[in-house]
Amino acid sequence: MNWKTFFALLQRDGHVARRNLLPMLLQNLLQPLLFTFVFGRVMTTSGLMPPEYKSMLLPGIMAIAMVLSGVQAVAMPLIAEFQFTREIEDRLLAPIETGWLAVEKIAAGMVQALVAGLVVIPAAWLAMGSGVNLSFGHPVEFAVICLLVAFMASAGGLTLGCTIGQTQIGLMFSLVIAPMMMFGCAYYPWSK
């Protein structure tokens, strides 16, 4: 394993993410903030939803933001690298085993997913206003769940990015991402 090459590839992906910080934040925050504003602020203040719904909604919004960010952070560049730029050929020629390229992509996607999840917490908290009861009483479990969500989202993005062509990007969002968001129990509890 060539760690120097691995970290150079990771640093390059980090540089690209920093360079595209504003579009990335808008892409990852706009939808969660609209959901928190409508469901957590408008519907609870108008009486359509109980105020306790805010406390259940915030972790779901965080999870959705992490999943969307992890999938998009890995899948969209991979689709471009395979189709448009052919940059994947340069990565495959790097002095590193091919399997570690996938690990690097997943690690870069995990970092972006974790950042998106952490940025959503205060932003959604501000959008919903007072009455959000969020407890960090179990920080180890919280960290493990966040890491697992980030890993699964990035690995899913790697799978989608390697199997879907550029003409099927819309199909990916309508057949994979949208049902996952609506039926993933992020906006409602699993037990009800």
Short mmCIF file of C-alpha atoms in Angstrom, two decimals:
data_model
loop_
_atom_site.label_atom_id
_atom_site.label_comp_id
_atom_site.label_asym_id
_atom_site.label_seq_id
_atom_site.Cartn_x
_atom_site.Cartn_y
_atom_site.Cartn_z
CA MET A 1 0.00 0.00 0.00
CA ASN A 2 1.38 3.36 -1.06
CA TRP A 3 0.06 5.69 1.65
CA LYS A 4 1.68 8.76 0.10
CA THR A 5 -0.31 8.26 -3.11
CA PHE A 6 -3.49 7.46 -1.18
CA PHE A 7 -3.27 10.69 0.82
CA ALA A 8 -2.32 12.66 -2.31
CA LEU A 9 -5.48 11.42 -4.04
CA LEU A 10 -7.52 12.21 -0.92
CA GLN A 11 -5.94 15.66 -0.73
CA ARG A 12 -6.79 16.27 -4.39
CA ASP A 13 -10.43 15.36 -3.79
CA GLY A 14 -10.43 17.64 -0.75
CA HIS A 15 -9.01 20.49 -2.82
CA VAL A 16 -11.73 20.01 -5.46
CA ALA A 17 -14.39 19.98 -2.72
CA ARG A 18 -12.99 23.17 -1.17
CA ARG A 19 -12.86 24.84 -4.56
CA ASN A 20 -16.53 23.98 -5.10
CA LEU A 21 -17.54 24.75 -1.51
CA LEU A 22 -20.41 27.14 -2.20
CA PRO A 23 -22.15 24.97 -4.83
CA MET A 24 -21.59 21.92 -2.64
CA LEU A 25 -23.11 23.61 0.41
CA LEU A 26 -26.08 24.83 -1.61
CA GLN A 27 -26.56 21.37 -3.09
CA ASN A 28 -26.39 19.69 0.32
CA LEU A 29 -28.24 22.25 2.42
CA LEU A 30 -31.02 23.65 0.27
CA GLN A 31 -33.32 20.63 0.28
CA PRO A 32 -32.85 19.77 4.00
CA LEU A 33 -33.43 23.39 4.98
CA LEU A 34 -36.60 23.59 2.88
CA PHE A 35 -37.88 20.40 4.50
CA THR A 36 -37.06 21.63 8.00
CA PHE A 37 -38.63 25.00 7.32
CA VAL A 38 -41.86 23.56 5.90
CA PHE A 39 -42.26 20.55 8.20
CA GLY A 40 -40.52 21.89 11.31
CA ARG A 41 -41.53 25.52 11.26
CA VAL A 42 -44.59 26.13 9.08
CA MET A 43 -46.53 22.96 9.84
CA THR A 44 -45.80 22.97 13.58
CA THR A 45 -46.62 26.66 14.09
CA SER A 46 -49.83 26.34 12.07
CA GLY A 47 -50.94 23.39 14.20
CA LEU A 48 -50.87 20.77 11.44
CA MET A 49 -48.10 18.86 13.23
CA PRO A 50 -47.42 18.62 16.97
CA PRO A 51 -44.43 20.64 18.23
CA GLU A 52 -42.72 17.39 19.30
CA TYR A 53 -42.34 16.54 15.60
CA LYS A 54 -39.39 18.95 15.40
CA SER A 55 -37.30 16.78 17.69
CA MET A 56 -37.97 13.70 15.57
CA LEU A 57 -37.45 15.53 12.27
CA LEU A 58 -33.95 16.92 12.92
CA PRO A 59 -32.09 13.56 13.05
CA GLY A 60 -33.95 12.42 9.93
CA ILE A 61 -33.01 15.59 8.06
CA MET A 62 -29.40 15.10 9.14
CA ALA A 63 -29.44 11.52 7.85
CA ILE A 64 -30.98 12.52 4.52
CA ALA A 65 -28.39 15.28 4.07
CA MET A 66 -25.59 12.82 4.81
CA VAL A 67 -26.95 10.21 2.42
CA LEU A 68 -27.49 12.67 -0.42
CA SER A 69 -24.09 14.24 0.09
CA GLY A 70 -22.29 10.89 0.31
CA VAL A 71 -23.97 9.50 -2.79
CA GLN A 72 -23.51 12.67 -4.83
CA ALA A 73 -19.92 13.24 -3.67
CA VAL A 74 -18.88 9.86 -5.04
CA ALA A 75 -21.34 9.07 -7.84
CA MET A 76 -21.36 12.35 -9.74
CA PRO A 77 -17.57 12.74 -10.09
CA LEU A 78 -17.26 9.05 -11.02
CA ILE A 79 -19.87 9.41 -13.75
CA ALA A 80 -17.97 12.42 -15.09
CA GLU A 81 -14.61 10.64 -14.82
CA PHE A 82 -15.89 7.60 -16.69
CA GLN A 83 -17.81 9.53 -19.35
CA PHE A 84 -16.61 13.08 -19.96
CA THR A 85 -13.11 13.72 -18.68
CA ARG A 86 -11.69 10.18 -18.79
CA GLU A 87 -9.83 11.19 -15.64
CA ILE A 88 -10.37 7.70 -14.24
CA GLU A 89 -7.57 6.51 -16.52
CA ASP A 90 -5.14 8.85 -14.75
CA ARG A 91 -6.23 7.53 -11.38
CA LEU A 92 -5.82 3.94 -12.52
CA LEU A 93 -2.24 4.72 -13.55
CA ALA A 94 -1.39 6.03 -10.08
CA PRO A 95 1.16 3.91 -8.17
CA ILE A 96 -1.50 2.31 -5.99
CA GLU A 97 -3.59 -0.85 -6.17
CA THR A 98 -6.90 -0.45 -7.96
CA GLY A 99 -8.94 -1.47 -4.91
CA TRP A 100 -7.45 1.36 -2.90
CA LEU A 101 -8.79 3.85 -5.43
CA ALA A 102 -12.28 2.74 -4.42
CA VAL A 103 -11.35 3.05 -0.74
CA GLU A 104 -10.08 6.58 -1.37
CA LYS A 105 -13.31 7.56 -3.15
CA ILE A 106 -15.34 6.18 -0.26
CA ALA A 107 -13.17 8.00 2.30
CA ALA A 108 -13.55 11.31 0.41
CA GLY A 109 -17.32 10.78 0.19
CA MET A 110 -17.49 9.97 3.91
CA VAL A 111 -15.77 13.23 4.79
CA GLN A 112 -18.22 15.21 2.67
CA ALA A 113 -21.19 13.32 4.14
CA LEU A 114 -20.01 13.95 7.70
CA VAL A 115 -19.47 17.64 6.98
CA ALA A 116 -22.95 17.89 5.45
CA GLY A 117 -24.50 16.20 8.47
CA LEU A 118 -22.70 18.44 10.91
CA VAL A 119 -23.57 21.60 8.98
CA VAL A 120 -27.24 20.62 8.80
CA ILE A 121 -27.61 20.38 12.59
CA PRO A 122 -27.23 24.10 13.40
CA ALA A 123 -28.80 25.25 10.13
CA ALA A 124 -31.91 23.12 10.65
CA TRP A 125 -32.02 24.04 14.31
CA LEU A 126 -32.14 27.71 13.33
CA ALA A 127 -34.78 27.09 10.64
CA MET A 128 -37.10 25.27 13.05
CA GLY A 129 -36.78 27.75 15.89
CA SER A 130 -37.25 26.92 19.54
CA GLY A 131 -38.68 23.69 20.87
CA VAL A 132 -36.17 21.26 19.39
CA ASN A 133 -35.06 18.77 22.01
CA LEU A 134 -31.88 17.18 20.75
CA SER A 135 -29.77 15.26 23.21
CA PHE A 136 -26.19 14.11 22.75
CA GLY A 137 -26.38 11.76 25.74
CA HIS A 138 -24.78 8.89 23.82
CA PRO A 139 -21.89 10.45 21.86
CA VAL A 140 -20.21 7.13 20.98
CA GLU A 141 -23.40 5.68 19.48
CA PHE A 142 -24.02 8.98 17.66
CA ALA A 143 -20.51 8.93 16.17
CA VAL A 144 -20.79 5.27 15.15
CA ILE A 145 -24.17 5.83 13.46
CA CYS A 146 -22.83 8.91 11.65
CA LEU A 147 -19.79 6.97 10.42
CA LEU A 148 -21.96 4.06 9.28
CA VAL A 149 -24.37 6.36 7.43
CA ALA A 150 -21.47 8.16 5.76
CA PHE A 151 -19.84 4.85 4.80
CA MET A 152 -23.03 3.32 3.41
CA ALA A 153 -23.87 6.48 1.45
CA SER A 154 -20.38 6.70 -0.04
CA ALA A 155 -20.29 3.00 -0.87
CA GLY A 156 -23.72 3.33 -2.47
CA GLY A 157 -22.45 6.31 -4.44
CA LEU A 158 -19.48 4.24 -5.61
CA THR A 159 -21.81 1.48 -6.76
CA LEU A 160 -24.13 3.88 -8.55
CA GLY A 161 -21.28 5.88 -10.08
CA CYS A 162 -19.68 2.76 -11.53
CA THR A 163 -22.89 1.26 -12.92
CA ILE A 164 -24.90 4.22 -14.19
CA GLY A 165 -24.05 6.10 -17.35
CA GLN A 166 -24.36 9.82 -17.91
CA THR A 167 -27.70 9.47 -19.67
CA GLN A 168 -29.25 7.66 -16.72
CA ILE A 169 -28.44 10.25 -14.03
CA GLY A 170 -32.05 11.40 -13.88
CA LEU A 171 -33.16 7.80 -13.63
CA MET A 172 -30.80 7.31 -10.68
CA PHE A 173 -32.44 10.14 -8.78
CA SER A 174 -36.00 9.16 -9.59
CA LEU A 175 -35.65 5.38 -9.08
CA VAL A 176 -33.06 5.20 -6.28
CA ILE A 177 -32.65 8.45 -4.37
CA ALA A 178 -36.25 9.72 -4.24
CA PRO A 179 -37.80 6.47 -2.93
CA MET A 180 -34.96 6.16 -0.43
CA MET A 181 -35.78 9.65 0.87
CA MET A 182 -39.53 9.17 1.04
CA PHE A 183 -39.59 5.61 2.40
CA GLY A 184 -36.48 5.76 4.58
CA CYS A 185 -38.34 6.82 7.76
CA ALA A 186 -36.44 10.10 7.94
CA TYR A 187 -39.57 12.26 8.08
CA TYR A 188 -41.65 9.93 10.23
CA PRO A 189 -40.88 7.35 12.93
CA TRP A 190 -40.36 3.71 12.02
CA SER A 191 -42.58 2.53 14.88
CA LYS A 192 -45.75 4.35 13.80
#
